Amino acid sequence: MFKPVLALFFVIIHLSIFQSAYAQDVVFDDIVKALPKASFRTLPATLDKAATLDDERVATLFARLLEGDVYFHPKNQQVMYATKIQGERVWIDTLTEQNIAQPSGVRLRKVRVNNRVRSHIRQLLAQRNLSHRDVTVRLQASQSLLADVDSISTKVISSRLEQEKNADIIDVLTTITALKQLQNDDETAQLGALETLRGSLYPEVRVALLSLQRNSEVTDTVKANVDAALAGIEAKRKWFGWAETAFFGISMGSVLLLAAIGLSITFGVMGVINMAHGEMIMLGAYTTYVIQQAFPNLIEYSLLMAVPAAFLVSGLMGVLIERSVIQFLKGRPLETLLATFGISLILQQLVRTVFSPLNRQVASPEWMSGSWQINPVFSVTFNRLYIIIFSLAVFFSLLLFLKKSSLGLHVRAVAQNRDMARALSVKSNWVDAATFGLGSGIAGVAGVVLSQLTNVGPNLGQAYIIDSFLVVVFGGVANLWGTLVSAMTLGVLNKFLEPVTGPVLATIIVLVGLVLFIQKRPMGLFPQKGRAE
């Protein structure tokens, strides 16, 4: 007796589910059938009905309408989507979402939408996405509603707030509710909304408060609270503006650090004024370009491959220059300056001959694109953030290498007292070659970084050679910590001066200040001590 009853129960359940699904299909069918006859005036009401359905095809229909890809057959009224696959137009039935044959002998007509209908569709999509299972989709949907808070009812927002658990989405929905309350003529409601919006950094909030500030019908109490809220918002925006400027300054300082750290080593150990240091940077950038051309399908890994390759290419070129030219000019700084300047011209012409004088563009991997949005007015670009992290990693790796390795010990010995080091059987000639190669290799790594910030060309290194010398002189010769501090200081100082004075005058001010500083401290921020001095 129990089993037949149970079986009958399951049959009823399945029939009810089937009937419900069938009813929903019929409703969606009716909506699709209404599209060919819809006008700009009646289409929004039809789309409102579609938005109430729990059907994934509705989102597809809305997206296709936004793209202008919805057509219908003028005779049988069949509605279909148009899309392109491998350059060929393909037609998809709206109801079944299956490919269909291209209609022949008739000209299809488009379901037309205007800007007002498109805006309505975007709002309907945002409202549907408020209940999406993906947090990112819900957050984007809530943020899109900030631009038009009148398009969604307070009841919908309140219902969503009761279910939502994500703090960022709750903040956006609360802001939308407060903006709607701000439109109320009731003073108590407006004051409560202003208390909620106090300190909010969303641009829509600032626009709404400025509009309310200009409204002559609001009470003096409300206007005073609006002024206080705007003052707080402006203070926070200014603070985050400084933080963004400091971030860009640190990223610029990180580039200067990579460009100057190799020069600091060679200049401190060997006393060589290497005017070809910029060309070592250029070679590293071109190495990145060559690797991307050789492995076009491995763009995501190209930078990881380019870092050791650029280090080897520029490092070997540095060893070659030291062994063939520099070793014969030791103790003659003017001659080394002229010789390395000539080498820089040769390398530039060599690159022009091989790659042409035109600039080359290096693609950025996907993981370096985009930004990290910390709040509505402050974001951090991933490429600059990775450059800062990478520069500090190179700095501390080099510091550890010079402290712990035998070559680092020999480098420090030769830098402090060359004659004593030679008396202790340190081969100073090969230490010089290794040091020059190490400094040139790090300059090549700097070229990899610069390829992500600017175009690669024969004159790439010339833009950074003067700044590199300024960093070395300001920080103190052969002092890595001094190079780090001076690079970051000059980078941040430049970025804070540029909005006020312009880039050219900012550079001049920094240069004049540096000259005055050197007059007081000729050995830089961190002068050498003891026998090294």
Short mmCIF file of C-alpha atoms in Angstrom, two decimals:
data_model
loop_
_atom_site.label_atom_id
_atom_site.label_comp_id
_atom_site.label_asym_id
_atom_site.label_seq_id
_atom_site.Cartn_x
_atom_site.Cartn_y
_atom_site.Cartn_z
CA MET A 1 0.00 0.00 0.00
CA PHE A 2 2.85 2.39 0.89
CA LYS A 3 4.85 1.91 -2.33
CA PRO A 4 2.02 2.83 -4.79
CA VAL A 5 1.26 5.96 -2.77
CA LEU A 6 4.94 6.92 -2.78
CA ALA A 7 5.19 6.33 -6.52
CA LEU A 8 2.08 8.43 -7.12
CA PHE A 9 3.60 11.21 -5.00
CA PHE A 10 6.79 11.31 -7.11
CA VAL A 11 4.75 11.30 -10.32
CA ILE A 12 2.78 14.32 -9.10
CA ILE A 13 6.00 16.14 -8.14
CA HIS A 14 7.58 15.49 -11.54
CA LEU A 15 4.43 16.59 -13.35
CA SER A 16 4.30 19.83 -11.36
CA ILE A 17 7.96 20.58 -12.12
CA PHE A 18 7.39 19.84 -15.79
CA GLN A 19 4.30 22.02 -15.91
CA SER A 20 6.16 24.86 -14.15
CA ALA A 21 9.05 24.67 -16.61
CA TYR A 22 6.61 24.46 -19.51
CA ALA A 23 4.72 27.49 -18.21
CA GLN A 24 7.94 29.44 -17.97
CA ASP A 25 8.89 28.42 -21.51
CA VAL A 26 5.55 29.66 -22.71
CA VAL A 27 6.11 33.00 -21.00
CA PHE A 28 9.58 33.33 -22.54
CA ASP A 29 8.07 32.32 -25.89
CA ASP A 30 5.49 35.09 -25.56
CA ILE A 31 8.21 37.64 -24.80
CA VAL A 32 10.28 36.57 -27.79
CA LYS A 33 7.22 36.60 -30.07
CA ALA A 34 6.46 40.14 -28.94
CA LEU A 35 9.88 41.48 -29.96
CA PRO A 36 9.19 41.86 -33.73
CA LYS A 37 6.14 44.05 -33.04
CA ALA A 38 7.70 46.03 -30.18
CA SER A 39 8.46 49.73 -30.53
CA PHE A 40 10.76 52.00 -28.57
CA ARG A 41 7.77 52.84 -26.36
CA THR A 42 6.53 49.29 -25.67
CA LEU A 43 9.85 47.42 -25.60
CA PRO A 44 10.84 48.44 -22.01
CA ALA A 45 7.59 46.98 -20.61
CA THR A 46 8.23 43.71 -22.46
CA LEU A 47 11.77 43.56 -21.11
CA ASP A 48 10.48 44.22 -17.57
CA LYS A 49 8.39 41.05 -17.86
CA ALA A 50 11.43 39.12 -19.07
CA ALA A 51 13.49 40.36 -16.12
CA THR A 52 11.11 38.65 -13.69
CA LEU A 53 11.81 35.20 -15.18
CA ASP A 54 14.32 32.82 -13.62
CA ASP A 55 15.71 31.84 -17.01
CA GLU A 56 19.33 32.10 -18.15
CA ARG A 57 18.16 32.85 -21.68
CA VAL A 58 16.92 36.24 -20.49
CA ALA A 59 20.48 37.43 -19.73
CA THR A 60 21.57 36.25 -23.18
CA LEU A 61 18.68 38.10 -24.80
CA PHE A 62 19.53 41.32 -22.93
CA ALA A 63 23.20 41.08 -23.86
CA ARG A 64 22.38 40.47 -27.54
CA LEU A 65 19.99 43.43 -27.59
CA LEU A 66 22.73 45.66 -26.21
CA GLU A 67 25.06 44.52 -28.99
CA GLY A 68 22.37 45.00 -31.65
CA ASP A 69 22.54 41.35 -32.72
CA VAL A 70 18.84 40.40 -32.49
CA TYR A 71 16.98 39.90 -35.82
CA PHE A 72 13.64 38.47 -36.88
CA HIS A 73 12.20 36.92 -40.02
CA PRO A 74 9.62 39.27 -41.54
CA LYS A 75 7.30 36.41 -42.60
CA ASN A 76 7.31 33.75 -39.88
CA GLN A 77 8.45 36.19 -37.13
CA GLN A 78 11.24 33.85 -35.99
CA VAL A 79 13.67 35.71 -33.70
CA MET A 80 17.36 34.87 -33.95
CA TYR A 81 20.82 36.08 -32.91
CA ALA A 82 23.61 36.97 -35.30
CA THR A 83 27.21 36.24 -34.38
CA LYS A 84 30.53 35.71 -36.11
CA ILE A 85 32.67 32.60 -35.77
CA GLN A 86 36.04 32.65 -37.56
CA GLY A 87 34.88 35.56 -39.69
CA GLU A 88 31.64 33.91 -40.85
CA ARG A 89 28.19 35.00 -39.75
CA VAL A 90 26.26 32.35 -37.84
CA TRP A 91 22.56 32.45 -36.89
CA ILE A 92 21.29 31.13 -33.54
CA ASP A 93 17.66 30.53 -32.64
CA THR A 94 16.60 32.60 -29.62
CA LEU A 95 14.44 29.90 -28.00
CA THR A 96 16.57 26.78 -28.55
CA GLU A 97 19.97 28.56 -28.66
CA GLN A 98 20.93 26.18 -31.47
CA ASN A 99 22.58 27.08 -34.76
CA ILE A 100 20.16 27.40 -37.66
CA ALA A 101 20.59 27.70 -41.39
CA GLN A 102 20.98 31.15 -42.82
CA PRO A 103 17.60 32.37 -44.07
CA SER A 104 17.64 32.82 -47.83
CA GLY A 105 15.48 34.83 -50.18
CA VAL A 106 14.46 37.33 -47.53
CA ARG A 107 16.00 40.31 -45.80
CA LEU A 108 16.02 39.94 -42.02
CA ARG A 109 15.01 42.88 -39.86
CA LYS A 110 16.71 44.01 -36.67
CA VAL A 111 15.02 44.45 -33.31
CA ARG A 112 15.95 48.08 -32.85
CA VAL A 113 16.87 49.72 -29.56
CA ASN A 114 17.74 53.32 -28.78
CA ASN A 115 19.90 54.80 -26.04
CA ARG A 116 16.99 54.98 -23.59
CA VAL A 117 16.20 51.29 -24.10
CA ARG A 118 19.89 50.36 -23.81
CA SER A 119 20.11 52.19 -20.48
CA HIS A 120 16.97 50.37 -19.32
CA ILE A 121 18.48 47.01 -20.34
CA ARG A 122 21.69 47.71 -18.43
CA GLN A 123 19.72 48.47 -15.29
CA LEU A 124 17.64 45.31 -15.67
CA LEU A 125 20.83 43.28 -16.07
CA ALA A 126 22.28 44.88 -12.98
CA GLN A 127 19.16 44.07 -10.96
CA ARG A 128 19.24 40.45 -12.12
CA ASN A 129 22.94 40.18 -11.33
CA LEU A 130 22.36 41.38 -7.77
CA SER A 131 21.29 37.82 -7.00
CA HIS A 132 24.10 36.14 -8.93
CA ARG A 133 26.07 33.46 -7.10
CA ASP A 134 29.40 35.06 -8.10
CA VAL A 135 30.47 37.82 -5.67
CA THR A 136 32.33 39.73 -8.42
CA VAL A 137 29.24 39.82 -10.64
CA ARG A 138 27.07 41.03 -7.75
CA LEU A 139 29.59 43.75 -6.86
CA GLN A 140 29.78 45.01 -10.45
CA ALA A 141 25.99 44.99 -10.67
CA SER A 142 25.59 47.00 -7.47
CA GLN A 143 28.23 49.51 -8.59
CA SER A 144 26.50 49.99 -11.95
CA LEU A 145 23.27 50.88 -10.10
CA LEU A 146 25.01 53.81 -8.40
CA ALA A 147 24.86 55.77 -11.65
CA ASP A 148 21.05 55.62 -11.72
CA VAL A 149 19.59 54.95 -8.28
CA ASP A 150 16.05 55.75 -9.50
CA SER A 151 16.02 52.65 -11.69
CA ILE A 152 15.75 50.27 -8.74
CA SER A 153 13.23 50.25 -5.92
CA THR A 154 14.11 50.57 -2.26
CA LYS A 155 12.23 47.32 -1.65
CA VAL A 156 14.59 45.39 -3.94
CA ILE A 157 17.64 46.91 -2.26
CA SER A 158 16.32 46.16 1.23
CA SER A 159 15.54 42.56 0.26
CA ARG A 160 19.05 42.14 -1.14
CA LEU A 161 20.64 43.69 1.96
CA GLU A 162 18.94 41.10 4.18
CA GLN A 163 20.57 38.28 2.18
CA GLU A 164 23.94 39.81 1.31
CA LYS A 165 27.02 38.91 3.37
CA ASN A 166 29.82 40.55 1.38
CA ALA A 167 30.96 43.78 3.09
CA ASP A 168 31.79 45.64 -0.15
CA ILE A 169 28.41 44.89 -1.70
CA ILE A 170 26.63 45.85 1.52
CA ASP A 171 28.49 49.18 1.47
CA VAL A 172 27.39 49.90 -2.12
CA LEU A 173 23.77 48.93 -1.48
CA THR A 174 23.70 51.03 1.70
CA THR A 175 25.05 53.96 -0.31
CA ILE A 176 22.32 53.50 -2.92
CA THR A 177 19.68 53.48 -0.18
CA ALA A 178 21.13 56.69 1.32
CA LEU A 179 21.21 58.40 -2.11
CA LYS A 180 17.54 57.56 -2.57
CA GLN A 181 16.77 58.97 0.89
CA LEU A 182 18.70 62.11 -0.03
CA GLN A 183 16.07 62.83 -2.70
CA ASN A 184 13.39 62.87 -0.01
CA ASP A 185 12.04 66.28 1.01
CA ASP A 186 11.93 65.21 4.66
CA GLU A 187 14.74 66.88 6.63
CA THR A 188 15.12 63.95 9.03
CA ALA A 189 15.54 61.49 6.17
CA GLN A 190 18.08 63.75 4.48
CA LEU A 191 20.12 64.16 7.66
CA GLY A 192 20.13 60.39 8.19
CA ALA A 193 21.29 59.87 4.60
CA LEU A 194 24.06 62.46 5.03
CA GLU A 195 25.28 60.67 8.14
CA THR A 196 25.51 57.43 6.13
CA LEU A 197 27.25 59.11 3.18
CA ARG A 198 29.79 60.96 5.35
CA GLY A 199 33.28 60.01 4.15
CA SER A 200 32.05 58.03 1.12
CA LEU A 201 34.47 58.17 -1.83
CA TYR A 202 32.08 57.12 -4.60
CA PRO A 203 32.00 59.81 -7.34
CA GLU A 204 28.20 59.52 -7.51
CA VAL A 205 27.96 60.53 -3.85
CA ARG A 206 30.08 63.62 -4.41
CA VAL A 207 27.98 64.62 -7.44
CA ALA A 208 24.75 64.15 -5.46
CA LEU A 209 26.07 66.25 -2.56
CA LEU A 210 27.22 69.04 -4.88
CA SER A 211 23.79 69.06 -6.49
CA LEU A 212 22.11 69.22 -3.09
CA GLN A 213 24.48 72.00 -2.05
CA ARG A 214 23.26 74.14 -4.95
CA ASN A 215 19.61 73.42 -4.16
CA SER A 216 18.05 76.55 -2.68
CA GLU A 217 15.07 74.67 -1.23
CA VAL A 218 17.00 72.67 1.38
CA THR A 219 17.10 73.86 4.98
CA ASP A 220 20.12 75.52 6.56
CA THR A 221 20.70 72.48 8.78
CA VAL A 222 20.83 70.15 5.80
CA LYS A 223 23.09 72.55 3.88
CA ALA A 224 25.51 72.76 6.81
CA ASN A 225 25.67 68.97 7.01
CA VAL A 226 26.21 68.78 3.23
CA ASP A 227 29.12 71.24 3.51
CA ALA A 228 30.67 69.20 6.34
CA ALA A 229 30.24 65.94 4.41
CA LEU A 230 31.82 67.43 1.27
CA ALA A 231 34.74 68.81 3.28
CA GLY A 232 35.39 65.36 4.75
CA ILE A 233 35.18 63.71 1.35
CA GLU A 234 37.57 66.25 -0.21
CA ALA A 235 40.07 65.71 2.62
CA LYS A 236 40.00 61.95 2.08
CA ARG A 237 40.29 62.34 -1.71
CA LYS A 238 43.32 64.62 -1.25
CA TRP A 239 44.97 62.12 1.12
CA PHE A 240 44.48 59.25 -1.31
CA GLY A 241 45.74 61.50 -4.12
CA TRP A 242 48.98 61.93 -2.18
CA ALA A 243 49.12 58.17 -1.62
CA GLU A 244 48.73 57.58 -5.37
CA THR A 245 51.47 60.12 -6.13
CA ALA A 246 53.74 58.43 -3.59
CA PHE A 247 53.05 55.05 -5.22
CA PHE A 248 54.00 56.39 -8.66
CA GLY A 249 57.10 57.95 -7.11
CA ILE A 250 58.14 54.66 -5.51
CA SER A 251 57.60 52.86 -8.82
CA MET A 252 59.78 55.46 -10.56
CA GLY A 253 62.35 55.08 -7.79
CA SER A 254 62.31 51.30 -8.31
CA VAL A 255 63.22 51.80 -11.97
CA LEU A 256 66.01 54.21 -10.99
CA LEU A 257 67.22 51.67 -8.43
CA LEU A 258 67.54 48.92 -11.02
CA ALA A 259 69.18 51.29 -13.49
CA ALA A 260 71.69 52.67 -10.95
CA ILE A 261 72.54 49.71 -8.74
CA GLY A 262 74.86 48.14 -11.33
CA LEU A 263 76.53 51.50 -11.95
CA SER A 264 77.05 51.92 -8.20
CA ILE A 265 78.97 48.64 -8.04
CA THR A 266 81.25 49.28 -11.01
CA PHE A 267 81.85 52.92 -10.14
CA GLY A 268 82.57 52.09 -6.50
CA VAL A 269 84.88 49.12 -7.11
CA MET A 270 86.68 50.18 -10.26
CA GLY A 271 86.30 53.97 -10.32
CA VAL A 272 85.14 53.72 -13.94
CA ILE A 273 82.73 56.30 -15.34
CA ASN A 274 80.78 53.96 -17.61
CA MET A 275 78.86 56.01 -20.17
CA ALA A 276 77.80 52.76 -21.90
CA HIS A 277 75.73 51.70 -18.89
CA GLY A 278 72.55 52.95 -20.59
CA GLU A 279 73.25 50.70 -23.55
CA MET A 280 73.38 47.69 -21.22
CA ILE A 281 69.82 48.63 -20.23
CA MET A 282 68.91 48.89 -23.91
CA LEU A 283 70.33 45.43 -24.65
CA GLY A 284 68.20 43.95 -21.88
CA ALA A 285 65.08 45.56 -23.35
CA TYR A 286 65.86 44.26 -26.83
CA THR A 287 66.48 40.80 -25.39
CA THR A 288 62.91 40.85 -24.08
CA TYR A 289 61.67 41.86 -27.52
CA VAL A 290 63.63 39.07 -29.25
CA ILE A 291 62.31 36.44 -26.82
CA GLN A 292 58.72 37.50 -27.49
CA GLN A 293 59.34 37.33 -31.22
CA ALA A 294 60.95 33.90 -30.91
CA PHE A 295 58.18 32.49 -28.67
CA PRO A 296 54.95 34.29 -29.67
CA ASN A 297 52.81 31.66 -27.94
CA LEU A 298 54.55 32.10 -24.60
CA ILE A 299 53.84 35.77 -23.91
CA GLU A 300 52.66 34.94 -20.37
CA TYR A 301 56.10 33.48 -19.56
CA SER A 302 58.22 35.79 -21.73
CA LEU A 303 59.32 38.07 -18.88
CA LEU A 304 60.33 35.12 -16.72
CA MET A 305 62.46 33.90 -19.62
CA ALA A 306 63.78 37.38 -20.41
CA VAL A 307 65.18 38.17 -16.95
CA PRO A 308 68.00 35.54 -16.97
CA ALA A 309 68.52 35.97 -20.71
CA ALA A 310 68.92 39.75 -20.40
CA PHE A 311 71.27 39.31 -17.45
CA LEU A 312 73.49 36.98 -19.49
CA VAL A 313 73.46 39.10 -22.67
CA SER A 314 74.25 42.39 -20.95
CA GLY A 315 76.61 40.73 -18.46
CA LEU A 316 78.67 39.04 -21.19
CA MET A 317 78.79 42.29 -23.13
CA GLY A 318 80.04 44.03 -19.97
CA VAL A 319 82.79 41.42 -19.49
CA LEU A 320 83.77 41.83 -23.15
CA ILE A 321 83.98 45.61 -22.80
CA GLU A 322 86.04 45.36 -19.60
CA ARG A 323 88.48 42.81 -21.03
CA SER A 324 88.92 44.57 -24.37
CA VAL A 325 88.94 48.24 -23.35
CA ILE A 326 88.50 49.12 -19.67
CA GLN A 327 91.37 47.05 -18.26
CA PHE A 328 93.88 49.10 -20.27
CA LEU A 329 92.55 52.41 -18.94
CA LYS A 330 92.57 51.83 -15.18
CA GLY A 331 93.32 54.90 -13.13
CA ARG A 332 92.49 57.20 -16.05
CA PRO A 333 88.86 58.24 -15.50
CA LEU A 334 88.73 60.78 -18.33
CA GLU A 335 89.91 58.20 -20.86
CA THR A 336 87.38 55.60 -19.59
CA LEU A 337 84.60 58.20 -19.92
CA LEU A 338 85.53 58.93 -23.55
CA ALA A 339 86.05 55.26 -24.38
CA THR A 340 82.74 54.09 -22.91
CA PHE A 341 80.95 57.00 -24.61
CA GLY A 342 82.35 55.76 -27.92
CA ILE A 343 81.23 52.21 -27.07
CA SER A 344 77.73 53.49 -26.37
CA LEU A 345 77.57 55.07 -29.83
CA ILE A 346 78.78 51.83 -31.41
CA LEU A 347 76.16 49.77 -29.60
CA GLN A 348 73.40 52.19 -30.56
CA GLN A 349 74.40 52.02 -34.23
CA LEU A 350 74.66 48.24 -34.02
CA VAL A 351 71.09 48.02 -32.73
CA ARG A 352 69.88 50.40 -35.44
CA THR A 353 71.50 48.20 -38.06
CA VAL A 354 70.05 44.96 -36.72
CA PHE A 355 66.58 46.09 -35.56
CA SER A 356 66.17 49.40 -37.51
CA PRO A 357 65.88 52.83 -35.83
CA LEU A 358 62.15 52.37 -35.21
CA ASN A 359 60.86 51.74 -31.72
CA ARG A 360 59.64 48.26 -30.89
CA GLN A 361 56.72 47.48 -28.62
CA VAL A 362 56.95 44.67 -26.08
CA ALA A 363 53.67 43.01 -25.11
CA SER A 364 52.69 42.82 -21.45
CA PRO A 365 51.57 39.47 -20.03
CA GLU A 366 47.98 39.15 -18.89
CA TRP A 367 48.99 38.89 -15.25
CA MET A 368 50.64 42.32 -15.41
CA SER A 369 47.63 44.12 -16.87
CA GLY A 370 44.81 45.70 -14.92
CA SER A 371 44.80 47.31 -11.51
CA TRP A 372 43.94 46.63 -7.91
CA GLN A 373 41.03 48.91 -6.98
CA ILE A 374 41.54 49.66 -3.30
CA ASN A 375 38.69 52.18 -3.14
CA PRO A 376 36.73 54.29 -5.68
CA VAL A 377 39.47 56.96 -5.92
CA PHE A 378 42.66 54.94 -5.36
CA SER A 379 43.90 52.07 -7.47
CA VAL A 380 47.28 50.40 -7.88
CA THR A 381 48.32 49.18 -11.33
CA PHE A 382 49.66 45.66 -11.29
CA ASN A 383 52.60 46.32 -13.62
CA ARG A 384 54.05 49.03 -11.36
CA LEU A 385 53.34 47.00 -8.23
CA TYR A 386 55.22 44.02 -9.68
CA ILE A 387 58.09 46.31 -10.71
CA ILE A 388 58.44 47.58 -7.13
CA ILE A 389 58.44 44.04 -5.73
CA PHE A 390 60.89 42.83 -8.37
CA SER A 391 63.29 45.76 -7.84
CA LEU A 392 63.40 45.16 -4.09
CA ALA A 393 63.91 41.43 -4.69
CA VAL A 394 66.89 42.16 -6.96
CA PHE A 395 68.31 44.64 -4.44
CA PHE A 396 68.18 42.25 -1.48
CA SER A 397 69.43 39.33 -3.59
CA LEU A 398 72.45 41.39 -4.65
CA LEU A 399 73.01 42.51 -1.07
CA LEU A 400 72.93 38.88 0.11
CA PHE A 401 75.25 37.83 -2.72
CA LEU A 402 77.86 40.45 -1.84
CA LYS A 403 77.68 39.57 1.85
CA LYS A 404 77.73 35.77 1.68
CA SER A 405 79.50 34.69 -1.52
CA SER A 406 83.26 34.44 -2.05
CA LEU A 407 83.05 36.71 -5.10
CA GLY A 408 81.18 39.26 -3.00
CA LEU A 409 83.94 39.09 -0.39
CA HIS A 410 86.56 39.70 -3.08
CA VAL A 411 84.55 42.58 -4.54
CA ARG A 412 84.32 44.27 -1.16
CA ALA A 413 88.03 43.67 -0.54
CA VAL A 414 89.05 45.20 -3.85
CA ALA A 415 86.69 48.16 -3.29
CA GLN A 416 88.21 48.88 0.15
CA ASN A 417 91.91 48.35 -0.61
CA ARG A 418 92.98 47.03 -4.00
CA ASP A 419 96.69 46.69 -3.16
CA MET A 420 96.03 44.81 0.07
CA ALA A 421 93.58 42.51 -1.72
CA ARG A 422 96.21 41.70 -4.37
CA ALA A 423 98.74 41.04 -1.64
CA LEU A 424 96.30 38.44 -0.24
CA SER A 425 96.20 36.64 -3.64
CA VAL A 426 92.90 38.14 -4.81
CA LYS A 427 92.98 38.33 -8.60
CA SER A 428 91.81 41.91 -8.88
CA ASN A 429 91.75 41.85 -12.69
CA TRP A 430 89.19 39.05 -12.79
CA VAL A 431 87.26 40.62 -9.93
CA ASP A 432 87.04 43.78 -12.04
CA ALA A 433 85.73 41.76 -15.01
CA ALA A 434 83.20 39.92 -12.85
CA THR A 435 82.10 43.18 -11.18
CA PHE A 436 81.67 44.94 -14.50
CA GLY A 437 79.74 41.96 -15.84
CA LEU A 438 77.55 41.83 -12.72
CA GLY A 439 76.72 45.54 -12.93
CA SER A 440 75.99 45.29 -16.65
CA GLY A 441 73.82 42.20 -16.10
CA ILE A 442 71.68 44.02 -13.53
CA ALA A 443 71.36 46.89 -16.01
CA GLY A 444 70.05 44.35 -18.53
CA VAL A 445 67.45 43.24 -16.00
CA ALA A 446 66.45 46.91 -15.66
CA GLY A 447 65.90 46.90 -19.42
CA VAL A 448 63.38 44.07 -19.04
CA VAL A 449 61.45 46.19 -16.56
CA LEU A 450 61.59 49.32 -18.73
CA SER A 451 60.23 47.37 -21.71
CA GLN A 452 56.93 47.18 -19.78
CA LEU A 453 56.77 50.95 -19.26
CA THR A 454 57.93 52.38 -22.56
CA ASN A 455 58.74 51.47 -26.15
CA VAL A 456 62.06 49.77 -26.87
CA GLY A 457 64.39 51.82 -29.04
CA PRO A 458 68.11 52.51 -29.65
CA ASN A 459 68.02 55.60 -27.38
CA LEU A 460 66.25 53.90 -24.48
CA GLY A 461 69.26 53.85 -22.17
CA GLN A 462 70.23 57.47 -22.77
CA ALA A 463 67.16 58.65 -20.87
CA TYR A 464 68.36 56.95 -17.68
CA ILE A 465 72.16 57.25 -17.68
CA ILE A 466 72.20 60.78 -16.18
CA ASP A 467 69.60 59.85 -13.56
CA SER A 468 71.65 56.77 -12.67
CA PHE A 469 74.74 58.89 -12.00
CA LEU A 470 72.66 61.29 -9.92
CA VAL A 471 71.37 58.40 -7.81
CA VAL A 472 74.89 57.03 -7.26
CA VAL A 473 76.39 60.41 -6.34
CA PHE A 474 73.46 61.35 -4.07
CA GLY A 475 73.42 58.03 -2.23
CA GLY A 476 77.16 57.56 -1.85
CA VAL A 477 79.61 55.66 -4.02
CA ALA A 478 79.62 51.84 -3.63
CA ASN A 479 76.90 51.93 -0.98
CA LEU A 480 73.86 49.85 -1.94
CA TRP A 481 71.70 51.18 0.88
CA GLY A 482 72.54 54.70 -0.22
CA THR A 483 71.50 53.79 -3.78
CA LEU A 484 68.16 52.46 -2.50
CA VAL A 485 67.39 55.55 -0.38
CA SER A 486 68.50 58.04 -3.04
CA ALA A 487 66.56 56.29 -5.85
CA MET A 488 63.34 56.27 -3.85
CA THR A 489 63.87 59.86 -2.65
CA LEU A 490 64.48 61.23 -6.14
CA GLY A 491 61.55 59.24 -7.59
CA VAL A 492 59.02 60.39 -4.98
CA LEU A 493 60.31 63.99 -5.01
CA ASN A 494 59.95 64.16 -8.80
CA LYS A 495 56.39 62.87 -8.74
CA PHE A 496 55.31 65.33 -6.06
CA LEU A 497 56.86 68.28 -7.91
CA GLU A 498 55.54 67.42 -11.39
CA PRO A 499 51.88 68.39 -10.79
CA VAL A 500 52.97 71.75 -9.38
CA THR A 501 55.86 72.78 -11.62
CA GLY A 502 55.67 70.47 -14.64
CA PRO A 503 58.08 67.64 -15.49
CA VAL A 504 60.90 69.79 -16.93
CA LEU A 505 60.98 72.33 -14.10
CA ALA A 506 60.67 69.53 -11.55
CA THR A 507 63.81 67.90 -12.94
CA ILE A 508 65.65 71.22 -12.83
CA ILE A 509 64.62 71.83 -9.20
CA VAL A 510 65.77 68.34 -8.18
CA LEU A 511 69.09 68.83 -10.00
CA VAL A 512 69.72 72.22 -8.38
CA GLY A 513 68.83 70.84 -4.96
CA LEU A 514 71.19 67.91 -5.53
CA VAL A 515 74.05 70.25 -6.46
CA LEU A 516 73.49 72.24 -3.27
CA PHE A 517 73.37 69.03 -1.24
CA ILE A 518 76.66 67.80 -2.72
CA GLN A 519 78.25 71.11 -1.73
CA LYS A 520 77.51 70.27 1.91
CA ARG A 521 78.05 66.49 1.72
CA PRO A 522 80.44 65.69 -1.14
CA MET A 523 80.44 61.95 -0.28
CA GLY A 524 76.65 61.62 -0.49
CA LEU A 525 74.08 60.38 2.00
CA PHE A 526 76.07 57.33 3.09
CA PRO A 527 79.78 58.11 2.76
CA GLN A 528 82.36 55.34 2.99
CA LYS A 529 84.24 55.00 6.26
CA GLY A 530 87.57 53.67 7.43
CA ARG A 531 90.07 52.41 4.87
CA ALA A 532 87.47 52.47 2.09
CA GLU A 533 87.24 56.26 2.46
#
